[in-house]
PDB file of C-alpha atoms in Angstrom:
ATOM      1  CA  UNK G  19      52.969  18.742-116.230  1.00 62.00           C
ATOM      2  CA  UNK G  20      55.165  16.729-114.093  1.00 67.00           C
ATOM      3  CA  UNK G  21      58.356  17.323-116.609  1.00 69.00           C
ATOM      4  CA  UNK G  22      57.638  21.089-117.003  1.00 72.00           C
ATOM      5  CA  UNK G  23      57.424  21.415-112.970  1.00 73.00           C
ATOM      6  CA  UNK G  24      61.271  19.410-112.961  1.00 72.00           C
ATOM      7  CA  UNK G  25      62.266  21.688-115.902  1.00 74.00           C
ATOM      8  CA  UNK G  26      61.589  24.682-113.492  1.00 75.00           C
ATOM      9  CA  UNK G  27      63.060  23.014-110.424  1.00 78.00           C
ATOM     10  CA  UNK G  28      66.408  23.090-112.631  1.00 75.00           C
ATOM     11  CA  UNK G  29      65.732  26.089-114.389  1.00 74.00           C
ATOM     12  CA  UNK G  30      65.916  27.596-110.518  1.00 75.00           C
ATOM     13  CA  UNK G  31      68.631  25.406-109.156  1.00 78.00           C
ATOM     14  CA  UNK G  32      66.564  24.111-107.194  1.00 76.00           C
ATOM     15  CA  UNK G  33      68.963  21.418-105.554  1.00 82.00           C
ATOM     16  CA  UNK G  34      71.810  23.840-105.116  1.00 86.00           C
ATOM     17  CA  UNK G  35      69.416  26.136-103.374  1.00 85.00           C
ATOM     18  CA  UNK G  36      67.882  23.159-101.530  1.00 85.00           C
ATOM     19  CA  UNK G  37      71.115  22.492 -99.700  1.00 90.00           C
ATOM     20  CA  UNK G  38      72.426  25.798 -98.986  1.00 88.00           C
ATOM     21  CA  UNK G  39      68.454  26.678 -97.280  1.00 87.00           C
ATOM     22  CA  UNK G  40      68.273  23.549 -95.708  1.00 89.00           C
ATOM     23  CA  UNK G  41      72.149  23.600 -94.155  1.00 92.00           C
ATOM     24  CA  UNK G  42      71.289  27.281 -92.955  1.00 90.00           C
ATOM     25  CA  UNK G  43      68.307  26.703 -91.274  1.00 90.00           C
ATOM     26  CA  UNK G  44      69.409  23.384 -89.862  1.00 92.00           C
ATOM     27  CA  UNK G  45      72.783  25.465 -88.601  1.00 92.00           C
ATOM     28  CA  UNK G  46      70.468  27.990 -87.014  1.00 89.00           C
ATOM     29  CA  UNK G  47      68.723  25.422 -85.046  1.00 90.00           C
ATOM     30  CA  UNK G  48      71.857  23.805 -83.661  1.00 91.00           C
ATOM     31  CA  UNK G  49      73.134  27.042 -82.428  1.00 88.00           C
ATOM     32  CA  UNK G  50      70.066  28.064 -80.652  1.00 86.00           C
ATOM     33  CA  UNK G  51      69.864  24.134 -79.392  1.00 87.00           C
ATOM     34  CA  UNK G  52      73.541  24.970 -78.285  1.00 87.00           C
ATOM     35  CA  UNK G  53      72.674  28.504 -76.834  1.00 83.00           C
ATOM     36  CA  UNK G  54      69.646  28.792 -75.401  1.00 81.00           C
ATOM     37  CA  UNK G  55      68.545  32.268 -74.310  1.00 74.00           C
ATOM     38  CA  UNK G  56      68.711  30.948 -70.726  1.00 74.00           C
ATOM     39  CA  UNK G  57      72.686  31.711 -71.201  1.00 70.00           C
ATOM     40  CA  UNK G  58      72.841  35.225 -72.142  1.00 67.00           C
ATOM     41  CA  UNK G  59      73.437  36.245 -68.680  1.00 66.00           C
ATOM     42  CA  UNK G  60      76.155  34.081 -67.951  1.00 68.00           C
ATOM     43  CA  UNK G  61      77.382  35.482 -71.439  1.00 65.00           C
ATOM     44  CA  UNK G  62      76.672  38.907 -70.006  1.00 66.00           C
ATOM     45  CA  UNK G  63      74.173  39.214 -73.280  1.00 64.00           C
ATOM     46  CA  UNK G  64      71.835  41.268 -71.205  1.00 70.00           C
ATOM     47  CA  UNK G  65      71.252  44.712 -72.495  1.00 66.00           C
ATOM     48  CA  UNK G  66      69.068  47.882 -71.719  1.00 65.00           C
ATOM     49  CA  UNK G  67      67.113  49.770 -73.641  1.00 63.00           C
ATOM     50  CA  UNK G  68      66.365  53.829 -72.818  1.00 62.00           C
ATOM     51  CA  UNK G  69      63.849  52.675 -70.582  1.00 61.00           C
ATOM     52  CA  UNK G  70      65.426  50.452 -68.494  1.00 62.00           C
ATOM     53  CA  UNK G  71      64.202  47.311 -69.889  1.00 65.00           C
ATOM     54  CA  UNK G  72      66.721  44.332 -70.194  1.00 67.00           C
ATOM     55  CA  UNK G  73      66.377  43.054 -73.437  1.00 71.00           C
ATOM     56  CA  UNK G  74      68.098  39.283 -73.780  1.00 75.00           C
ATOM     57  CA  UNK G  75      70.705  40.168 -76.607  1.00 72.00           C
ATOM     58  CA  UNK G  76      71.444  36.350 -77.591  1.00 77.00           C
ATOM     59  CA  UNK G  77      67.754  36.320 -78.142  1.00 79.00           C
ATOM     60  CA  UNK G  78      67.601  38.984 -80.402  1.00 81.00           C
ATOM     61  CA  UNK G  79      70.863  38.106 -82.661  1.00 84.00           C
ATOM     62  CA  UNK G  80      69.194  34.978 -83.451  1.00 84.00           C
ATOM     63  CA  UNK G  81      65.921  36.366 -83.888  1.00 85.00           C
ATOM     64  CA  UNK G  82      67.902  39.004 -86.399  1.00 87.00           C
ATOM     65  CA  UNK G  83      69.359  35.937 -88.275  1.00 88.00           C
ATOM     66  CA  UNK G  84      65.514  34.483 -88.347  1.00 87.00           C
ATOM     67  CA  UNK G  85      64.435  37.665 -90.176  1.00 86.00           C
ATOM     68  CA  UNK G  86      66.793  37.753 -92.406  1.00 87.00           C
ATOM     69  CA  UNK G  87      66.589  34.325 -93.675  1.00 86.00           C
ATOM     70  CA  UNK G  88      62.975  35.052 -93.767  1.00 84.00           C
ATOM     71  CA  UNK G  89      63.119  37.862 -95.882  1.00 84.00           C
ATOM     72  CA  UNK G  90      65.725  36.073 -97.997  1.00 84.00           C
ATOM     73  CA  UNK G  91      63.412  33.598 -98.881  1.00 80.00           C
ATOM     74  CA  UNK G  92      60.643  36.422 -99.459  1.00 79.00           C
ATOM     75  CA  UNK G  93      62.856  37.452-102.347  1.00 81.00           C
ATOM     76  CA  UNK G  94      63.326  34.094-103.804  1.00 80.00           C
ATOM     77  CA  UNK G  95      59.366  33.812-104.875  1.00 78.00           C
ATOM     78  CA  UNK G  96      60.151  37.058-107.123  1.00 76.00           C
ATOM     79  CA  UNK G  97      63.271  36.151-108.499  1.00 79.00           C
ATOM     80  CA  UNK G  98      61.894  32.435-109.754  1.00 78.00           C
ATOM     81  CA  UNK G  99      58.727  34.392-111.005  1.00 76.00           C
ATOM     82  CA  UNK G 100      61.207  35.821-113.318  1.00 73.00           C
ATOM     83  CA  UNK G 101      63.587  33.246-113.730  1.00 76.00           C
ATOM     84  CA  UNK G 102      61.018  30.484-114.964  1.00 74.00           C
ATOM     85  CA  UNK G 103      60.209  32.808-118.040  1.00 71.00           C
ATOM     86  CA  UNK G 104      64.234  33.923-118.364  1.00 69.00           C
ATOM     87  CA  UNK G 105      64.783  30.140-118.626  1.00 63.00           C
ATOM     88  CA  UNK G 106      62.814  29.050-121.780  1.00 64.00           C
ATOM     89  CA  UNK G 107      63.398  31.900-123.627  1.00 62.00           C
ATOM     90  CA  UNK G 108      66.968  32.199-123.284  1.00 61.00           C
ATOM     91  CA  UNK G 109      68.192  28.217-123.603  1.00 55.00           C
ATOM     92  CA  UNK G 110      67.078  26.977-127.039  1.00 52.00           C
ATOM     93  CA  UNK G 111      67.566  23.363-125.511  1.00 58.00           C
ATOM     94  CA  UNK G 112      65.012  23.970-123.086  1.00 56.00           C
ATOM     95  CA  UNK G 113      62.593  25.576-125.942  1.00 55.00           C
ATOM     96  CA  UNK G 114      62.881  22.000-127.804  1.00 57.00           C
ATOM     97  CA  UNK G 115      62.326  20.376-124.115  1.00 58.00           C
ATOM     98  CA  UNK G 116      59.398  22.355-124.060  1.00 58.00           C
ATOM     99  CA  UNK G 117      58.063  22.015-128.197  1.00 56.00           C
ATOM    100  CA  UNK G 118      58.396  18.087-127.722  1.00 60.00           C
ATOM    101  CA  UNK G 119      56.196  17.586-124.893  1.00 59.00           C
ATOM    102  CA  UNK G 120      52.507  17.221-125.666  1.00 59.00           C
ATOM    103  CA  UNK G 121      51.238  20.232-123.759  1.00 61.00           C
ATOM    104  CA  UNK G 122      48.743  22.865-124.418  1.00 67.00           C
ATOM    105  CA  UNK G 123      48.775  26.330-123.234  1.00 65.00           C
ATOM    106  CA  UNK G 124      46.987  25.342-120.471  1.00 76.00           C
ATOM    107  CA  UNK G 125      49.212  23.105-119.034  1.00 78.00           C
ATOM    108  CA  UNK G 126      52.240  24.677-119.435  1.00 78.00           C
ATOM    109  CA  UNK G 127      50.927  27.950-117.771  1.00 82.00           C
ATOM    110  CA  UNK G 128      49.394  25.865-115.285  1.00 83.00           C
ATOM    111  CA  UNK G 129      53.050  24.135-114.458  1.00 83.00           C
ATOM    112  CA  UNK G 130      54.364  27.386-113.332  1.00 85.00           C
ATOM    113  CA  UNK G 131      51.432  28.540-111.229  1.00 87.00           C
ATOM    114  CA  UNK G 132      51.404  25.149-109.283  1.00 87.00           C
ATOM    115  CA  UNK G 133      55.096  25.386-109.173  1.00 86.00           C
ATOM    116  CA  UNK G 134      55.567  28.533-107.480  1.00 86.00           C
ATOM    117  CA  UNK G 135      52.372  27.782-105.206  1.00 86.00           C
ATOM    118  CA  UNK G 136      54.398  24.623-103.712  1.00 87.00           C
ATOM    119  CA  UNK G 137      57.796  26.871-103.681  1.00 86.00           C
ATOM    120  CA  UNK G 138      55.810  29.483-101.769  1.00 84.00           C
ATOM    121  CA  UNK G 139      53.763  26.888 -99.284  1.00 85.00           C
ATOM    122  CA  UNK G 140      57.235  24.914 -98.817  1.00 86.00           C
ATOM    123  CA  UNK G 141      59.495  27.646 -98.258  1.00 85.00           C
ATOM    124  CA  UNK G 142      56.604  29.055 -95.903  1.00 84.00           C
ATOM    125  CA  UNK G 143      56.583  25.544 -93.941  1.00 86.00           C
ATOM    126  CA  UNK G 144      60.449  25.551 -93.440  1.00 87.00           C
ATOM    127  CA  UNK G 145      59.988  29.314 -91.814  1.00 86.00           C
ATOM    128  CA  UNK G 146      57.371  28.024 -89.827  1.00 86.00           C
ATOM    129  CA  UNK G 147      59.071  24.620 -88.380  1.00 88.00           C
ATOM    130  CA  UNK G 148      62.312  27.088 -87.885  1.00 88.00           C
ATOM    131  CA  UNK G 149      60.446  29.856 -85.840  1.00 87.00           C
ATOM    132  CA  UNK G 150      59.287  26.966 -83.476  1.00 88.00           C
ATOM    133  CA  UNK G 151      62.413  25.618 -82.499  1.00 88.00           C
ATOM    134  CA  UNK G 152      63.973  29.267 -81.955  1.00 86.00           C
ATOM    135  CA  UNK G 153      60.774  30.006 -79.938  1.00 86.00           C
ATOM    136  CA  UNK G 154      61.569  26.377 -77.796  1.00 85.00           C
ATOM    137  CA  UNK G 155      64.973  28.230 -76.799  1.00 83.00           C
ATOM    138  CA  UNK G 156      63.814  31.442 -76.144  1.00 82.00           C
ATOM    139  CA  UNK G 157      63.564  33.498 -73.009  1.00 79.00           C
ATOM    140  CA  UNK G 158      60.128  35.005 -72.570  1.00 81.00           C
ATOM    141  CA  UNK G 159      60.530  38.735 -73.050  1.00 77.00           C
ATOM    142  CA  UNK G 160      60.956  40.767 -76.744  1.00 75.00           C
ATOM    143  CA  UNK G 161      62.618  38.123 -78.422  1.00 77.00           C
ATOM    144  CA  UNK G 162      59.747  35.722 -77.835  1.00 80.00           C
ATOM    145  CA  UNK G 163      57.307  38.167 -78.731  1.00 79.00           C
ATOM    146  CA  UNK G 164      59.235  38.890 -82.102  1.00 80.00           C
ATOM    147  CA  UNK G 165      59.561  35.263 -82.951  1.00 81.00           C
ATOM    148  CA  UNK G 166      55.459  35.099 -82.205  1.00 80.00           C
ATOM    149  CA  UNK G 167      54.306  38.126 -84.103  1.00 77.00           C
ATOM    150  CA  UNK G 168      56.972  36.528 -87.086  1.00 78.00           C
ATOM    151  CA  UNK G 169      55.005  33.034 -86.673  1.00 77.00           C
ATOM    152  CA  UNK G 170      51.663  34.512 -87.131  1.00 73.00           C
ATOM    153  CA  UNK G 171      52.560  37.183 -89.645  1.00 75.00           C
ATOM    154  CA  UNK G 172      53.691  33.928 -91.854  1.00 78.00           C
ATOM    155  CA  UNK G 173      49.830  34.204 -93.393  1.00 77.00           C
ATOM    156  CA  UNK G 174      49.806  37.593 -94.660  1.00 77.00           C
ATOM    157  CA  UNK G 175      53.544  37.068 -95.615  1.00 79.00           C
ATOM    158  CA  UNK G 176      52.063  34.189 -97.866  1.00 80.00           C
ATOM    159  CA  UNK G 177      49.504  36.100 -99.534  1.00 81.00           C
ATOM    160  CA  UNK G 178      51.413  38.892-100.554  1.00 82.00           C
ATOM    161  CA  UNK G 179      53.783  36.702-101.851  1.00 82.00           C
ATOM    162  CA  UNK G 180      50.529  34.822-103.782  1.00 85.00           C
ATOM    163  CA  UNK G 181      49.413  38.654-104.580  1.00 85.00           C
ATOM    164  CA  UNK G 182      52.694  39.438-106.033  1.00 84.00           C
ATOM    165  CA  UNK G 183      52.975  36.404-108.077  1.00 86.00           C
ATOM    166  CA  UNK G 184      49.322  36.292-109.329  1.00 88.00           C
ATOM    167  CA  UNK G 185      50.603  39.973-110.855  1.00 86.00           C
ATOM    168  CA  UNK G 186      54.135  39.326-112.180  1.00 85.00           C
ATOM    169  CA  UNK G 187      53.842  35.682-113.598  1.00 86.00           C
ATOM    170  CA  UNK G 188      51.495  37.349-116.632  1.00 87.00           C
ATOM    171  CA  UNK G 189      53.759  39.945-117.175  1.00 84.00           C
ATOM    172  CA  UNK G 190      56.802  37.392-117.485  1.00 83.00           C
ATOM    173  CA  UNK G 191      54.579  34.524-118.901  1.00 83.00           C
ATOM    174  CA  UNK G 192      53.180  36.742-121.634  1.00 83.00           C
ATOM    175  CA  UNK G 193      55.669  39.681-122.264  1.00 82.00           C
ATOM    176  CA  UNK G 194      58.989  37.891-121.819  1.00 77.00           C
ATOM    177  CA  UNK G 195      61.482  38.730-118.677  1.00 73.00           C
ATOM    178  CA  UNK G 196      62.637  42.358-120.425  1.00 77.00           C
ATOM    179  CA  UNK G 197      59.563  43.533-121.128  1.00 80.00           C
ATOM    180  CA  UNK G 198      58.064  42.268-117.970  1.00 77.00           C
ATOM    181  CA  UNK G 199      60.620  43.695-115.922  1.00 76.00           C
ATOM    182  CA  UNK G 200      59.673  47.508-117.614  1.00 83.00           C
ATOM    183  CA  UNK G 201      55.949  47.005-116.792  1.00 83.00           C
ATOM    184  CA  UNK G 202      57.113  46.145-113.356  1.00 79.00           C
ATOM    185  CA  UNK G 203      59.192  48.901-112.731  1.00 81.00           C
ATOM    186  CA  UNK G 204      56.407  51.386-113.820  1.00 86.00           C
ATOM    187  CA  UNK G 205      54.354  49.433-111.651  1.00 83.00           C
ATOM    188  CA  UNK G 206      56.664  49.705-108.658  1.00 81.00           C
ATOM    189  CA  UNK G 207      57.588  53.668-109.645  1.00 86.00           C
ATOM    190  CA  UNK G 208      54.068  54.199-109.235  1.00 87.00           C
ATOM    191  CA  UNK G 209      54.005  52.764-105.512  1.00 83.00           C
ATOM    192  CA  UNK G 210      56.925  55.065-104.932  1.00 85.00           C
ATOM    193  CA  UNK G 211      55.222  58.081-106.104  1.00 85.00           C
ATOM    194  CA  UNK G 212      52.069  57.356-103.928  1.00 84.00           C
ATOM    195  CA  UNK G 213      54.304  56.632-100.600  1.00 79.00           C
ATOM    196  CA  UNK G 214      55.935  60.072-101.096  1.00 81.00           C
ATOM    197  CA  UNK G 215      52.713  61.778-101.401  1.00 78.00           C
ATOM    198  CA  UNK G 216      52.157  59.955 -97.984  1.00 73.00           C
ATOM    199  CA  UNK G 217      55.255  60.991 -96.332  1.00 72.00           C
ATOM    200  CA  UNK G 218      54.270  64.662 -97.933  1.00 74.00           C
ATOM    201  CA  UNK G 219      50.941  64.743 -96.381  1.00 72.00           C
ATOM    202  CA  UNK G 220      50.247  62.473 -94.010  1.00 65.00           C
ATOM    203  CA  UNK G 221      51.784  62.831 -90.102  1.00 64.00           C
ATOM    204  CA  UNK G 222      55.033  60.632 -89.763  1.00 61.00           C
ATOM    205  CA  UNK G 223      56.003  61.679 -86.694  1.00 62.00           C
ATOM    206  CA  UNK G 224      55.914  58.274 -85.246  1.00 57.00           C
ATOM    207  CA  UNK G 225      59.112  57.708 -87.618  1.00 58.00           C
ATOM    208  CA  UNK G 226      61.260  59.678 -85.127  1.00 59.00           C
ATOM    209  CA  UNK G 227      60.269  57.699 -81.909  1.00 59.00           C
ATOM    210  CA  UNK G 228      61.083  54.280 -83.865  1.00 57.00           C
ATOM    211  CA  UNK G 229      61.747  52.230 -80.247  1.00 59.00           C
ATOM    212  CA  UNK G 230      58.052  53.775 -78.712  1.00 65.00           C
ATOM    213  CA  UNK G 231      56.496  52.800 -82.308  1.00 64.00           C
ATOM    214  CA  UNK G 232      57.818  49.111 -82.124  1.00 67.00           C
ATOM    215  CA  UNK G 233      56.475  48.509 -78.808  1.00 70.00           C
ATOM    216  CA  UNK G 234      53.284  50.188 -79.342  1.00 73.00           C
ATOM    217  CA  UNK G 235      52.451  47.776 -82.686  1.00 71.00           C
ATOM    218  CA  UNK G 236      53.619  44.546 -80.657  1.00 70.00           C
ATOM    219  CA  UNK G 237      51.233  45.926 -77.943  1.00 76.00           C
ATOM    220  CA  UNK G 238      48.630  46.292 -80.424  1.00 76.00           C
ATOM    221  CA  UNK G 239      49.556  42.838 -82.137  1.00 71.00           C
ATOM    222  CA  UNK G 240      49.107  41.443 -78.518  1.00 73.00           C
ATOM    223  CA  UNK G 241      45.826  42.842 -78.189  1.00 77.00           C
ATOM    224  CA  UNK G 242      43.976  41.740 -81.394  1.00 75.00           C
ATOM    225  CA  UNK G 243      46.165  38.531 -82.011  1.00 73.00           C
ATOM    226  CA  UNK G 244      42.310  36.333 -82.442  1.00 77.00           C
ATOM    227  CA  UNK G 245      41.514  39.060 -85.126  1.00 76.00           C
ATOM    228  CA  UNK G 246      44.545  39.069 -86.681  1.00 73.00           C
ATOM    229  CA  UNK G 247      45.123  35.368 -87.294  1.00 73.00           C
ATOM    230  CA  UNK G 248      41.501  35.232 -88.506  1.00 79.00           C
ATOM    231  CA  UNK G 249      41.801  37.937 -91.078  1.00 75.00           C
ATOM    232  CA  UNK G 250      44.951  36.267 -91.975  1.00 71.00           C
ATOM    233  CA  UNK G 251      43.470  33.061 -93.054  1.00 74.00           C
ATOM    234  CA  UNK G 252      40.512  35.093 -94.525  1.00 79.00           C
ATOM    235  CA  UNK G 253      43.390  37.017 -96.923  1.00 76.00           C
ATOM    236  CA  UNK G 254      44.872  33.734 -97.873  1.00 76.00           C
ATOM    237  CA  UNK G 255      41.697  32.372 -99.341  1.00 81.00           C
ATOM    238  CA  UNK G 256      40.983  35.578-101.317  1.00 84.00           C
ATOM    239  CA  UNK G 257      44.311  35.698-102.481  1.00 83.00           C
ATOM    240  CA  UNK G 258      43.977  31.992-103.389  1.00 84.00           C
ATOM    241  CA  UNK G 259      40.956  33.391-105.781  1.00 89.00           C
ATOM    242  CA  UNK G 260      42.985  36.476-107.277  1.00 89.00           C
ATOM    243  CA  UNK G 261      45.440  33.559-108.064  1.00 88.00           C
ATOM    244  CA  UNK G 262      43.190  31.582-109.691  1.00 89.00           C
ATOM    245  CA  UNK G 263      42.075  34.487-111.974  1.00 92.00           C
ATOM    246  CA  UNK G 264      45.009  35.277-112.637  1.00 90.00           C
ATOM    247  CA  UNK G 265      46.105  31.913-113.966  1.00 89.00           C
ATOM    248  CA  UNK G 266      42.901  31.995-116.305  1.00 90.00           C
ATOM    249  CA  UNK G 267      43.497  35.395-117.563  1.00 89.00           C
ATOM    250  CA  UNK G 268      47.150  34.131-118.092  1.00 88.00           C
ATOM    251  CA  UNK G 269      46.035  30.982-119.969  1.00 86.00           C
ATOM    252  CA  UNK G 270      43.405  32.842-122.225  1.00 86.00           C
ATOM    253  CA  UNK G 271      46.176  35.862-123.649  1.00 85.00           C
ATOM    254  CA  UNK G 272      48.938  32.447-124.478  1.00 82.00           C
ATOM    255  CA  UNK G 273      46.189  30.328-126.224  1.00 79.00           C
ATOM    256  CA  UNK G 274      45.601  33.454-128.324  1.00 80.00           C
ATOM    257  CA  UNK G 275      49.592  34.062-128.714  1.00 76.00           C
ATOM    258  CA  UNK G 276      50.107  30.664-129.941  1.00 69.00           C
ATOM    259  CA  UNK G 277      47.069  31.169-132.199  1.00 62.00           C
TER     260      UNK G 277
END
């Protein structure tokens, strides 16, 4: 299994991604280290929102770079869930790679699950360790309370990313990237479909008072942050199950393929 899991890692570019994360991140962290939030007023940073609130601005531009990088790496998870499959089929070197090794079925579906659980858990980690040191050099106020709700939200971020996987890595394991990528589609048209019979039907008016709406669900974050965390951790382990099945329902349809 160990050769499949580096086949992927290549298949990926996994260094060249590696270094390009890993310089980002580590750039991030110097420039908060370098500009604390304790000099946004000397930087006249200091903004106001309609209510009169001063909101620390050199808080919030790094905590926008934060959530971007974080939902950069949310993407990555679905584009290696697709890649992995794109890479054996399309490189008839890697299919002989793959035809030489002494590997059932079971282990080479079993390379990719484990795979993207580590990605997931690793890239997860690196958010983590990253939200702490912004948080170190952060002025108590919105910023901090962004950077906290990010820090716990990492949980539920990680099982839906688990969810998501547990759903496309059949579809690309069993019906190849193209066809995958149709089933997914339909799959995500549906979604569509159901959140504009929401938006038909159901009372958005909260989408017009998007400022009131933000600080009413950190309020509410605020208030239930024991529950939250704990339902969090509960999600993970169910979603840890759903995995599971899924990688048995996976390895069941490719025994029969190969058949």
């Amino acid at each position: 299994m160990g050769g499949l899991m580096y086949k992927d890692f290549v298949a990926i570019k996994g260094k060249r991604i590696c270094i390009i994360l890993l310089s980002v991140i580590a750039l991030l962290c110097i420039m908060r280290v370098i500009f604390p939030g304790s000099m946004a007023e000397g930087m006249d940073f200091v903004l106001k929102d309609d209510a009169g609130t001063e909101i620390n601005g050199l808080d919030i531009m790094f905590v926008t770079a934060y959530y971007s990088i974080v939902l950069t790496m949310v993407c990555f998870i679905d584009i290696w869930c697709a890649r992995l499959s794109e890479a054996d089929a399309s490189s008839a070197r890697i299919r002989n790679y793959v035809s030489s090794l002494p590997v059932s079925a079971n282990s080479y579906v079993a390379s990719k699950y484990v795979f993207i659980t580590i990605a997931t858990y690793v890239l997860i980690s690196l958010l983590s360790i990253t939200g702490i040191v912004l948080a170190a050099f952060t002025e108590p106020g919105r910023g901090l309370d962004l950077i906290r709700m990010c820090e716990v939200l990492m949980l539920p971020v990680t099982s839906l990313l688990i969810l998501v996987a547990s759903v496309e890595l059949p579809l690309y394991i069993l019906l190849g990237r193209e066809k995958g990528n149709l089933t997914k589609v339909a799959i995500a048209l549906l979604l569509v479909f159901v959140l504009i019979g929401f938006m038909l039907f159901a009372d958005i008016s909260w989408l017009s008072e998007k400022t009131e709406f933000l600080v009413r669900f950190i309020n509410w974050y605020m208030k239930y942050q024991t529950e939250i965390t704990l339902a969090s951790y509960l999600s993970t382990v169910v979603d840890l199950f759903i995995f599971y099945l899924s990688y048995r329902i996976t390895v069941f349809f490719k025994a029969r393929q190969e058949a």
